[in-house]
mmCIF file with all atom_site columns, C-alpha atoms in Angstrom:
data_model
loop_
_atom_site.group_PDB
_atom_site.id
_atom_site.type_symbol
_atom_site.label_atom_id
_atom_site.label_alt_id
_atom_site.label_comp_id
_atom_site.label_asym_id
_atom_site.label_entity_id
_atom_site.label_seq_id
_atom_site.pdbx_PDB_ins_code
_atom_site.Cartn_x
_atom_site.Cartn_y
_atom_site.Cartn_z
_atom_site.occupancy
_atom_site.B_iso_or_equiv
_atom_site.pdbx_formal_charge
_atom_site.auth_seq_id
_atom_site.auth_comp_id
_atom_site.auth_asym_id
_atom_site.auth_atom_id
_atom_site.pdbx_PDB_model_num
ATOM 1   C CA . MET A 1 1   ? 0.495   0.166   0.030  1.00 81.00 ? 1   MET A CA 1
ATOM 2   C CA . PRO A 1 2   ? 2.509   2.326   -1.003 1.00 87.00 ? 2   PRO A CA 1
ATOM 3   C CA . GLU A 1 3   ? 0.144   5.877   -0.421 1.00 91.00 ? 3   GLU A CA 1
ATOM 4   C CA . PRO A 1 4   ? -0.431  7.038   2.477  1.00 92.00 ? 4   PRO A CA 1
ATOM 5   C CA . LEU A 1 5   ? -3.968  7.563   3.923  1.00 94.00 ? 5   LEU A CA 1
ATOM 6   C CA . THR A 1 6   ? -4.264  11.099  5.300  1.00 95.00 ? 6   THR A CA 1
ATOM 7   C CA . SER A 1 7   ? -2.528  14.403  4.061  1.00 95.00 ? 7   SER A CA 1
ATOM 8   C CA . ALA A 1 8   ? -0.741  14.751  7.406  1.00 95.00 ? 8   ALA A CA 1
ATOM 9   C CA . ALA A 1 9   ? 1.970   12.856  8.357  1.00 95.00 ? 9   ALA A CA 1
ATOM 10  C CA . GLY A 1 10  ? 2.720   10.727  10.782 1.00 97.00 ? 10  GLY A CA 1
ATOM 11  C CA . ASP A 1 11  ? 3.721   11.364  14.642 1.00 98.00 ? 11  ASP A CA 1
ATOM 12  C CA . PRO A 1 12  ? 5.825   8.434   15.321 1.00 98.00 ? 12  PRO A CA 1
ATOM 13  C CA . ALA A 1 13  ? 4.463   10.066  19.470 1.00 98.00 ? 13  ALA A CA 1
ATOM 14  C CA . ARG A 1 14  ? 1.192   9.289   18.982 1.00 98.00 ? 14  ARG A CA 1
ATOM 15  C CA . GLY A 1 15  ? 1.802   5.899   16.690 1.00 97.00 ? 15  GLY A CA 1
ATOM 16  C CA . ARG A 1 16  ? 3.874   4.798   19.761 1.00 96.00 ? 16  ARG A CA 1
ATOM 17  C CA . ASP A 1 17  ? 0.662   5.454   22.401 1.00 96.00 ? 17  ASP A CA 1
ATOM 18  C CA . ILE A 1 18  ? -1.049  3.184   19.542 1.00 97.00 ? 18  ILE A CA 1
ATOM 19  C CA . VAL A 1 19  ? 1.478   0.477   19.849 1.00 96.00 ? 19  VAL A CA 1
ATOM 20  C CA . LEU A 1 20  ? 1.330   0.482   23.538 1.00 95.00 ? 20  LEU A CA 1
ATOM 21  C CA . GLY A 1 21  ? -1.973  1.063   24.248 1.00 94.00 ? 21  GLY A CA 1
ATOM 22  C CA . ARG A 1 22  ? -6.311  -0.498  24.041 1.00 90.00 ? 22  ARG A CA 1
ATOM 23  C CA . ASP A 1 23  ? -6.654  0.987   20.852 1.00 87.00 ? 23  ASP A CA 1
ATOM 24  C CA . GLY A 1 24  ? -3.925  -1.068  19.270 1.00 88.00 ? 24  GLY A CA 1
ATOM 25  C CA . ASN A 1 25  ? -3.087  -2.846  22.196 1.00 90.00 ? 25  ASN A CA 1
ATOM 26  C CA . CYS A 1 26  ? 0.230   -4.179  19.640 1.00 95.00 ? 26  CYS A CA 1
ATOM 27  C CA . LEU A 1 27  ? 1.692   -5.779  22.448 1.00 94.00 ? 27  LEU A CA 1
ATOM 28  C CA . PHE A 1 28  ? -0.742  -8.821  22.949 1.00 94.00 ? 28  PHE A CA 1
ATOM 29  C CA . CYS A 1 29  ? 1.022   -10.101 19.901 1.00 95.00 ? 29  CYS A CA 1
ATOM 30  C CA . HIS A 1 30  ? 3.940   -8.277  20.006 1.00 96.00 ? 30  HIS A CA 1
ATOM 31  C CA . ALA A 1 31  ? 7.300   -7.642  21.673 1.00 96.00 ? 31  ALA A CA 1
ATOM 32  C CA . ILE A 1 32  ? 8.788   -4.328  21.454 1.00 94.00 ? 32  ILE A CA 1
ATOM 33  C CA . PRO A 1 33  ? 12.373  -2.731  23.063 1.00 93.00 ? 33  PRO A CA 1
ATOM 34  C CA . GLU A 1 34  ? 10.372  -0.947  24.882 1.00 90.00 ? 34  GLU A CA 1
ATOM 35  C CA . PRO A 1 35  ? 11.580  -1.823  28.755 1.00 87.00 ? 35  PRO A CA 1
ATOM 36  C CA . ARG A 1 36  ? 9.076   -0.501  31.082 1.00 90.00 ? 36  ARG A CA 1
ATOM 37  C CA . GLU A 1 37  ? 6.824   -2.391  29.065 1.00 89.00 ? 37  GLU A CA 1
ATOM 38  C CA . ARG A 1 38  ? 6.927   -5.842  31.691 1.00 86.00 ? 38  ARG A CA 1
ATOM 39  C CA . PHE A 1 39  ? 3.871   -8.185  29.005 1.00 91.00 ? 39  PHE A CA 1
ATOM 40  C CA . MET A 1 40  ? 4.348   -8.649  26.086 1.00 93.00 ? 40  MET A CA 1
ATOM 41  C CA . GLY A 1 41  ? 2.979   -10.866 23.156 1.00 93.00 ? 41  GLY A CA 1
ATOM 42  C CA . ASN A 1 42  ? 5.164   -13.603 21.097 1.00 94.00 ? 42  ASN A CA 1
ATOM 43  C CA . ILE A 1 43  ? 2.798   -14.838 19.188 1.00 93.00 ? 43  ILE A CA 1
ATOM 44  C CA . GLY A 1 44  ? 3.881   -12.751 16.326 1.00 94.00 ? 44  GLY A CA 1
ATOM 45  C CA . PRO A 1 45  ? 6.717   -11.605 15.544 1.00 95.00 ? 45  PRO A CA 1
ATOM 46  C CA . PRO A 1 46  ? 8.894   -9.092  17.921 1.00 96.00 ? 46  PRO A CA 1
ATOM 47  C CA . LEU A 1 47  ? 9.108   -5.734  16.138 1.00 96.00 ? 47  LEU A CA 1
ATOM 48  C CA . ALA A 1 48  ? 12.114  -5.167  17.210 1.00 95.00 ? 48  ALA A CA 1
ATOM 49  C CA . HIS A 1 49  ? 13.382  -4.202  14.044 1.00 96.00 ? 49  HIS A CA 1
ATOM 50  C CA . VAL A 1 50  ? 10.679  -3.677  11.734 1.00 97.00 ? 50  VAL A CA 1
ATOM 51  C CA . GLY A 1 51  ? 11.221  -0.359  10.289 1.00 97.00 ? 51  GLY A CA 1
ATOM 52  C CA . SER A 1 52  ? 15.235  -1.468  9.017  1.00 97.00 ? 52  SER A CA 1
ATOM 53  C CA . LYS A 1 53  ? 12.422  -4.857  7.127  1.00 97.00 ? 53  LYS A CA 1
ATOM 54  C CA . LEU A 1 54  ? 9.739   -2.941  6.068  1.00 98.00 ? 54  LEU A CA 1
ATOM 55  C CA . SER A 1 55  ? 9.015   0.692   4.369  1.00 97.00 ? 55  SER A CA 1
ATOM 56  C CA . ALA A 1 56  ? 6.742   2.279   5.157  1.00 98.00 ? 56  ALA A CA 1
ATOM 57  C CA . ALA A 1 57  ? 3.619   0.677   2.620  1.00 97.00 ? 57  ALA A CA 1
ATOM 58  C CA . GLN A 1 58  ? 4.507   -3.102  3.953  1.00 97.00 ? 58  GLN A CA 1
ATOM 59  C CA . LEU A 1 59  ? 4.243   -1.068  7.256  1.00 98.00 ? 59  LEU A CA 1
ATOM 60  C CA . ARG A 1 60  ? 0.628   0.091   6.347  1.00 98.00 ? 60  ARG A CA 1
ATOM 61  C CA . GLN A 1 61  ? -0.670  -3.399  4.029  1.00 97.00 ? 61  GLN A CA 1
ATOM 62  C CA . ARG A 1 62  ? 0.082   -5.226  6.672  1.00 96.00 ? 62  ARG A CA 1
ATOM 63  C CA . ILE A 1 63  ? -1.526  -3.465  9.702  1.00 97.00 ? 63  ILE A CA 1
ATOM 64  C CA . VAL A 1 64  ? -4.718  -1.836  7.606  1.00 96.00 ? 64  VAL A CA 1
ATOM 65  C CA . ASP A 1 65  ? -5.097  -5.053  5.826  1.00 94.00 ? 65  ASP A CA 1
ATOM 66  C CA . PRO A 1 66  ? -2.963  -8.267  6.792  1.00 94.00 ? 66  PRO A CA 1
ATOM 67  C CA . THR A 1 67  ? -4.290  -10.025 4.746  1.00 91.00 ? 67  THR A CA 1
ATOM 68  C CA . LYS A 1 68  ? -3.536  -8.945  1.691  1.00 92.00 ? 68  LYS A CA 1
ATOM 69  C CA . VAL A 1 69  ? -0.256  -9.763  2.858  1.00 93.00 ? 69  VAL A CA 1
ATOM 70  C CA . LYS A 1 70  ? -0.462  -13.442 4.053  1.00 93.00 ? 70  LYS A CA 1
ATOM 71  C CA . ALA A 1 71  ? -4.163  -15.151 4.265  1.00 90.00 ? 71  ALA A CA 1
ATOM 72  C CA . ASP A 1 72  ? -3.852  -17.045 7.266  1.00 91.00 ? 72  ASP A CA 1
ATOM 73  C CA . VAL A 1 73  ? -2.094  -14.755 9.657  1.00 91.00 ? 73  VAL A CA 1
ATOM 74  C CA . THR A 1 74  ? -3.620  -14.278 12.693 1.00 89.00 ? 74  THR A CA 1
ATOM 75  C CA . MET A 1 75  ? -3.230  -10.160 13.241 1.00 91.00 ? 75  MET A CA 1
ATOM 76  C CA . PRO A 1 76  ? -6.366  -8.574  12.569 1.00 89.00 ? 76  PRO A CA 1
ATOM 77  C CA . ALA A 1 77  ? -7.385  -6.080  9.758  1.00 90.00 ? 77  ALA A CA 1
ATOM 78  C CA . TYR A 1 78  ? -6.827  -2.600  11.500 1.00 92.00 ? 78  TYR A CA 1
ATOM 79  C CA . HIS A 1 79  ? -8.571  -0.048  8.482  1.00 94.00 ? 79  HIS A CA 1
ATOM 80  C CA . ARG A 1 80  ? -10.697 -2.364  6.922  1.00 89.00 ? 80  ARG A CA 1
ATOM 81  C CA . ILE A 1 81  ? -14.101 -2.629  7.102  1.00 87.00 ? 81  ILE A CA 1
ATOM 82  C CA . GLU A 1 82  ? -16.008 -4.311  4.298  1.00 85.00 ? 82  GLU A CA 1
ATOM 83  C CA . GLY A 1 83  ? -16.189 -8.758  4.260  1.00 81.00 ? 83  GLY A CA 1
ATOM 84  C CA . LEU A 1 84  ? -15.831 -9.200  7.865  1.00 77.00 ? 84  LEU A CA 1
ATOM 85  C CA . ASP A 1 85  ? -18.229 -11.195 9.314  1.00 76.00 ? 85  ASP A CA 1
ATOM 86  C CA . GLN A 1 86  ? -18.097 -11.600 13.165 1.00 79.00 ? 86  GLN A CA 1
ATOM 87  C CA . VAL A 1 87  ? -18.402 -7.986  14.106 1.00 80.00 ? 87  VAL A CA 1
ATOM 88  C CA . ALA A 1 88  ? -20.468 -6.591  16.821 1.00 82.00 ? 88  ALA A CA 1
ATOM 89  C CA . GLN A 1 89  ? -23.443 -4.622  15.566 1.00 82.00 ? 89  GLN A CA 1
ATOM 90  C CA . GLN A 1 90  ? -22.487 -1.923  17.366 1.00 80.00 ? 90  GLN A CA 1
ATOM 91  C CA . TYR A 1 91  ? -19.005 -2.253  15.383 1.00 80.00 ? 91  TYR A CA 1
ATOM 92  C CA . ARG A 1 92  ? -19.433 -2.423  12.341 1.00 86.00 ? 92  ARG A CA 1
ATOM 93  C CA . GLY A 1 93  ? -18.933 -0.619  9.122  1.00 88.00 ? 93  GLY A CA 1
ATOM 94  C CA . ARG A 1 94  ? -16.098 1.370   11.675 1.00 90.00 ? 94  ARG A CA 1
ATOM 95  C CA . PRO A 1 95  ? -12.322 1.121   11.307 1.00 93.00 ? 95  PRO A CA 1
ATOM 96  C CA . ILE A 1 96  ? -10.286 -0.443  14.474 1.00 91.00 ? 96  ILE A CA 1
ATOM 97  C CA . LEU A 1 97  ? -7.987  2.397   13.238 1.00 95.00 ? 97  LEU A CA 1
ATOM 98  C CA . ASP A 1 98  ? -8.381  5.852   11.538 1.00 96.00 ? 98  ASP A CA 1
ATOM 99  C CA . ALA A 1 99  ? -6.293  6.544   8.561  1.00 97.00 ? 99  ALA A CA 1
ATOM 100 C CA . GLN A 1 100 ? -4.369  9.009   10.771 1.00 98.00 ? 100 GLN A CA 1
ATOM 101 C CA . GLN A 1 101 ? -4.505  6.475   13.071 1.00 97.00 ? 101 GLN A CA 1
ATOM 102 C CA . VAL A 1 102 ? -2.387  3.793   10.894 1.00 97.00 ? 102 VAL A CA 1
ATOM 103 C CA . GLU A 1 103 ? 0.433   6.071   9.304  1.00 98.00 ? 103 GLU A CA 1
ATOM 104 C CA . ASP A 1 104 ? 0.341   7.184   13.306 1.00 98.00 ? 104 ASP A CA 1
ATOM 105 C CA . VAL A 1 105 ? 1.192   3.855   13.649 1.00 98.00 ? 105 VAL A CA 1
ATOM 106 C CA . VAL A 1 106 ? 4.120   3.156   11.151 1.00 98.00 ? 106 VAL A CA 1
ATOM 107 C CA . ALA A 1 107 ? 5.660   6.652   11.687 1.00 98.00 ? 107 ALA A CA 1
ATOM 108 C CA . TYR A 1 108 ? 6.842   4.903   14.930 1.00 98.00 ? 108 TYR A CA 1
ATOM 109 C CA . LEU A 1 109 ? 7.401   1.337   14.043 1.00 98.00 ? 109 LEU A CA 1
ATOM 110 C CA . LEU A 1 110 ? 9.755   3.065   10.632 1.00 98.00 ? 110 LEU A CA 1
ATOM 111 C CA . THR A 1 111 ? 11.426  4.633   14.558 1.00 97.00 ? 111 THR A CA 1
ATOM 112 C CA . LEU A 1 112 ? 12.292  0.164   15.305 1.00 97.00 ? 112 LEU A CA 1
ATOM 113 C CA . LYS A 1 113 ? 15.489  0.342   13.544 1.00 95.00 ? 113 LYS A CA 1
#
């Protein structure tokens, strides 16, 4: 997904807050280089050097809809809303992360080198 979802640049500090917080809940599955975080998952790959391995476009695609990269991935689609059938009624038609949040997360992940 080569083009950013917004005209505003992503903010790494806001992205960090999303990754560490409940909005993204990334620590449930991933380990990241944040020494103050005590509990991290190991279901997904560690994100320690993801910023030197993947481009912004590659990161964005994995956040928006990771099934476009790997069909049987367990990571949720954070910005896709169509084609999902196990979504509570009150959340249908709404992405987990809005476009700016996606760009903020991409900006943060790019700092992990």
